[in-house]
Structures are given as C-alpha cells and as structure tokens.
Amino acid sequence: MPDTSPEKDIDLSTLYDIADGSNEFIVESITMFLDQVPDLLQDIGNAIVGSEWPTAAAAAHKVKANLGFFGMFYSQTLVQELEILCKSASPNPAEITTKFNQLNDMMADNLAALELVKTEKAANL
C-alpha cells in the first residue's frame, strides 16, 4: 500500500522505473506535470472563489489522475476529497476552502521538490 502520509508525498519510483535510466524522459515528464498542474490548481481555486462547484470538481478530477504517477498519494487523497465535496448536493464553501488550502500547501512543497529533481536530472543530460 502506498504511503499516504503528508510527510512523504512524492515517490518517484514509478517514474524512474518507466524512465529506465533516461534523465531526458524524467525531465520531460516533470516538465509536462509542472506545465499543467499549477494551472489546474489555479482553476480549482478560481472556481471555488466563484462558487462554481462543477468546474472545481472537474478540474480536481483532472489533477487527481496526474498525482499517482508521481507518487503524490496524500495529495491525491486530498483532491479526491475535494472533488467529492464539490460534487455534494449542498457544497460547504468553508469546508471546501479548507480542503483546497491543505491541498495547495502540500502541492507547493511537491512542485518545489519536483523542480529540484528536474534541475538535477537536466544537469546530467
């Protein structure tokens, strides 16, 4: 079972297995992730501010699929919970905002960690 604790939210073993030693593949994969996920997180945040629950749920669903590949299982759980809250018949804005803030804080750490990995691997191309 994957580690879903907030202390360890990145496990790149799947990426490394698929890359089979290719730093180029790792750099390209991380670059695509970094190009897409921050925008999707912004979309979720904007939708929450506008109380656009279906839009927030749809963006959360898109983010969720990407997180597992990078071993971000705790963040993936937060996104799943956020998606469910946004799909609720009676969304609770305070609860949704709290969950999003948790996710956003965790993802800031995750994105910074990925930037470091990307820089390290790019230096070895």
PDB file of C-alpha atoms in Angstrom:
ATOM      1  CA  MET A   1       0.000   0.000   0.000  1.00  0.00           C
ATOM      2  CA  PRO A   2       1.373   3.451  -0.901  1.00  0.00           C
ATOM      3  CA  ASP A   3       2.440   5.877   1.807  1.00  0.00           C
ATOM      4  CA  THR A   4      -0.344   8.459   2.131  1.00  0.00           C
ATOM      5  CA  SER A   5       1.224  10.490   4.925  1.00  0.00           C
ATOM      6  CA  PRO A   6       1.806  14.202   4.383  1.00  0.00           C
ATOM      7  CA  GLU A   7       5.436  13.826   5.483  1.00  0.00           C
ATOM      8  CA  LYS A   8       6.301  11.868   2.342  1.00  0.00           C
ATOM      9  CA  ASP A   9       4.151  12.878  -0.582  1.00  0.00           C
ATOM     10  CA  ILE A  10       6.452  12.170  -3.514  1.00  0.00           C
ATOM     11  CA  ASP A  11       7.566   8.732  -4.565  1.00  0.00           C
ATOM     12  CA  LEU A  12       9.169   8.850  -7.989  1.00  0.00           C
ATOM     13  CA  SER A  13       9.856   5.117  -8.171  1.00  0.00           C
ATOM     14  CA  THR A  14       7.202   4.565 -10.860  1.00  0.00           C
ATOM     15  CA  LEU A  15       8.614   7.403 -12.957  1.00  0.00           C
ATOM     16  CA  TYR A  16      12.162   6.064 -12.534  1.00  0.00           C
ATOM     17  CA  ASP A  17      11.056   2.533 -13.441  1.00  0.00           C
ATOM     18  CA  ILE A  18       9.385   3.728 -16.619  1.00  0.00           C
ATOM     19  CA  ALA A  19      12.305   6.040 -17.473  1.00  0.00           C
ATOM     20  CA  ASP A  20      14.717   3.096 -17.250  1.00  0.00           C
ATOM     21  CA  GLY A  21      17.665   5.392 -16.636  1.00  0.00           C
ATOM     22  CA  SER A  22      16.651   8.115 -19.086  1.00  0.00           C
ATOM     23  CA  ASN A  23      17.143  11.515 -17.480  1.00  0.00           C
ATOM     24  CA  GLU A  24      15.589  13.047 -20.582  1.00  0.00           C
ATOM     25  CA  PHE A  25      12.335  11.146 -20.001  1.00  0.00           C
ATOM     26  CA  ILE A  26      12.283  12.180 -16.345  1.00  0.00           C
ATOM     27  CA  VAL A  27      12.886  15.843 -17.207  1.00  0.00           C
ATOM     28  CA  GLU A  28      10.211  15.813 -19.933  1.00  0.00           C
ATOM     29  CA  SER A  29       7.667  14.114 -17.661  1.00  0.00           C
ATOM     30  CA  ILE A  30       8.263  16.549 -14.827  1.00  0.00           C
ATOM     31  CA  THR A  31       8.143  19.492 -17.241  1.00  0.00           C
ATOM     32  CA  MET A  32       4.734  18.400 -18.555  1.00  0.00           C
ATOM     33  CA  PHE A  33       3.458  17.997 -14.997  1.00  0.00           C
ATOM     34  CA  LEU A  34       4.767  21.416 -13.971  1.00  0.00           C
ATOM     35  CA  ASP A  35       3.231  22.985 -17.072  1.00  0.00           C
ATOM     36  CA  GLN A  36      -0.240  21.571 -16.374  1.00  0.00           C
ATOM     37  CA  VAL A  37      -0.861  21.055 -12.683  1.00  0.00           C
ATOM     38  CA  PRO A  38      -0.311  24.603 -11.353  1.00  0.00           C
ATOM     39  CA  ASP A  39      -2.835  25.885 -13.921  1.00  0.00           C
ATOM     40  CA  LEU A  40      -5.342  23.217 -12.883  1.00  0.00           C
ATOM     41  CA  LEU A  41      -4.847  24.135  -9.220  1.00  0.00           C
ATOM     42  CA  GLN A  42      -5.476  27.760 -10.144  1.00  0.00           C
ATOM     43  CA  ASP A  43      -8.629  26.700 -12.000  1.00  0.00           C
ATOM     44  CA  ILE A  44      -9.841  24.893  -8.869  1.00  0.00           C
ATOM     45  CA  GLY A  45      -9.117  27.922  -6.707  1.00  0.00           C
ATOM     46  CA  ASN A  46     -10.865  30.311  -9.089  1.00  0.00           C
ATOM     47  CA  ALA A  47     -13.890  28.036  -9.321  1.00  0.00           C
ATOM     48  CA  ILE A  48     -14.094  27.798  -5.530  1.00  0.00           C
ATOM     49  CA  VAL A  49     -13.953  31.583  -5.182  1.00  0.00           C
ATOM     50  CA  GLY A  50     -16.767  31.838  -7.734  1.00  0.00           C
ATOM     51  CA  SER A  51     -18.759  29.006  -6.086  1.00  0.00           C
ATOM     52  CA  GLU A  52     -18.591  27.146  -9.411  1.00  0.00           C
ATOM     53  CA  TRP A  53     -18.676  23.685  -7.842  1.00  0.00           C
ATOM     54  CA  PRO A  54     -18.970  21.580 -11.025  1.00  0.00           C
ATOM     55  CA  THR A  55     -15.993  23.434 -12.539  1.00  0.00           C
ATOM     56  CA  ALA A  56     -13.939  22.918  -9.372  1.00  0.00           C
ATOM     57  CA  ALA A  57     -14.853  19.212  -9.317  1.00  0.00           C
ATOM     58  CA  ALA A  58     -13.914  18.764 -12.986  1.00  0.00           C
ATOM     59  CA  ALA A  59     -10.516  20.435 -12.505  1.00  0.00           C
ATOM     60  CA  ALA A  60      -9.895  18.364  -9.364  1.00  0.00           C
ATOM     61  CA  HIS A  61     -10.668  15.228 -11.342  1.00  0.00           C
ATOM     62  CA  LYS A  62      -8.069  16.193 -13.961  1.00  0.00           C
ATOM     63  CA  VAL A  63      -5.413  16.850 -11.317  1.00  0.00           C
ATOM     64  CA  LYS A  64      -6.130  13.606  -9.488  1.00  0.00           C
ATOM     65  CA  ALA A  65      -5.102  11.417 -12.410  1.00  0.00           C
ATOM     66  CA  ASN A  66      -1.662  13.042 -12.642  1.00  0.00           C
ATOM     67  CA  LEU A  67      -0.727  12.766  -8.973  1.00  0.00           C
ATOM     68  CA  GLY A  68      -0.477   8.992  -8.726  1.00  0.00           C
ATOM     69  CA  PHE A  69       2.184   8.808 -11.424  1.00  0.00           C
ATOM     70  CA  PHE A  70       4.411  10.998  -9.273  1.00  0.00           C
ATOM     71  CA  GLY A  71       3.601   9.118  -6.076  1.00  0.00           C
ATOM     72  CA  MET A  72       1.729  12.050  -4.554  1.00  0.00           C
ATOM     73  CA  PHE A  73      -0.734   9.812  -2.775  1.00  0.00           C
ATOM     74  CA  TYR A  74      -1.562  12.145   0.103  1.00  0.00           C
ATOM     75  CA  SER A  75      -2.299  14.974  -2.333  1.00  0.00           C
ATOM     76  CA  GLN A  76      -4.295  12.564  -4.468  1.00  0.00           C
ATOM     77  CA  THR A  77      -6.429  11.742  -1.418  1.00  0.00           C
ATOM     78  CA  LEU A  78      -6.966  15.456  -0.723  1.00  0.00           C
ATOM     79  CA  VAL A  79      -8.013  16.037  -4.347  1.00  0.00           C
ATOM     80  CA  GLN A  80     -10.430  13.108  -4.185  1.00  0.00           C
ATOM     81  CA  GLU A  81     -11.985  14.518  -1.012  1.00  0.00           C
ATOM     82  CA  LEU A  82     -12.173  17.978  -2.588  1.00  0.00           C
ATOM     83  CA  GLU A  83     -13.836  16.584  -5.707  1.00  0.00           C
ATOM     84  CA  ILE A  84     -16.428  14.773  -3.595  1.00  0.00           C
ATOM     85  CA  LEU A  85     -17.129  17.914  -1.549  1.00  0.00           C
ATOM     86  CA  CYS A  86     -17.610  19.961  -4.728  1.00  0.00           C
ATOM     87  CA  LYS A  87     -19.984  17.345  -6.147  1.00  0.00           C
ATOM     88  CA  SER A  88     -22.071  17.344  -2.977  1.00  0.00           C
ATOM     89  CA  ALA A  89     -25.741  18.261  -3.262  1.00  0.00           C
ATOM     90  CA  SER A  90     -25.076  21.031  -0.716  1.00  0.00           C
ATOM     91  CA  PRO A  91     -21.447  22.132  -1.024  1.00  0.00           C
ATOM     92  CA  ASN A  92     -19.997  23.686   2.128  1.00  0.00           C
ATOM     93  CA  PRO A  93     -17.791  26.586   0.964  1.00  0.00           C
ATOM     94  CA  ALA A  94     -15.812  26.785   4.232  1.00  0.00           C
ATOM     95  CA  GLU A  95     -15.033  23.068   4.217  1.00  0.00           C
ATOM     96  CA  ILE A  96     -14.114  23.159   0.532  1.00  0.00           C
ATOM     97  CA  THR A  97     -11.855  26.176   1.038  1.00  0.00           C
ATOM     98  CA  THR A  98     -10.113  24.497   3.983  1.00  0.00           C
ATOM     99  CA  LYS A  99      -9.526  21.322   1.962  1.00  0.00           C
ATOM    100  CA  PHE A 100      -8.252  23.328  -1.017  1.00  0.00           C
ATOM    101  CA  ASN A 101      -5.846  25.278   1.196  1.00  0.00           C
ATOM    102  CA  GLN A 102      -4.473  21.993   2.567  1.00  0.00           C
ATOM    103  CA  LEU A 103      -4.025  20.714  -0.973  1.00  0.00           C
ATOM    104  CA  ASN A 104      -2.476  23.939  -2.205  1.00  0.00           C
ATOM    105  CA  ASP A 105       0.072  23.988   0.639  1.00  0.00           C
ATOM    106  CA  MET A 106       1.038  20.358   0.027  1.00  0.00           C
ATOM    107  CA  MET A 107       1.295  20.892  -3.710  1.00  0.00           C
ATOM    108  CA  ALA A 108       3.540  23.934  -3.248  1.00  0.00           C
ATOM    109  CA  ASP A 109       6.011  21.634  -1.481  1.00  0.00           C
ATOM    110  CA  ASN A 110       5.550  18.915  -4.111  1.00  0.00           C
ATOM    111  CA  LEU A 111       6.108  21.298  -7.011  1.00  0.00           C
ATOM    112  CA  ALA A 112       9.233  22.737  -5.410  1.00  0.00           C
ATOM    113  CA  ALA A 113      10.587  19.207  -4.860  1.00  0.00           C
ATOM    114  CA  LEU A 114       9.900  18.307  -8.493  1.00  0.00           C
ATOM    115  CA  GLU A 115      11.696  21.440  -9.672  1.00  0.00           C
ATOM    116  CA  LEU A 116      14.770  20.295  -7.749  1.00  0.00           C
ATOM    117  CA  VAL A 117      14.626  16.812  -9.266  1.00  0.00           C
ATOM    118  CA  LYS A 118      14.165  18.297 -12.720  1.00  0.00           C
ATOM    119  CA  THR A 119      17.169  20.606 -12.265  1.00  0.00           C
ATOM    120  CA  GLU A 120      19.327  17.753 -11.018  1.00  0.00           C
ATOM    121  CA  LYS A 121      18.358  15.429 -13.869  1.00  0.00           C
ATOM    122  CA  ALA A 122      18.661  18.172 -16.508  1.00  0.00           C
ATOM    123  CA  ALA A 123      22.219  18.821 -15.386  1.00  0.00           C
ATOM    124  CA  ASN A 124      23.024  15.227 -16.343  1.00  0.00           C
ATOM    125  CA  LEU A 125      21.671  15.353 -19.874  1.00  0.00           C
TER     126      LEU A 125
END
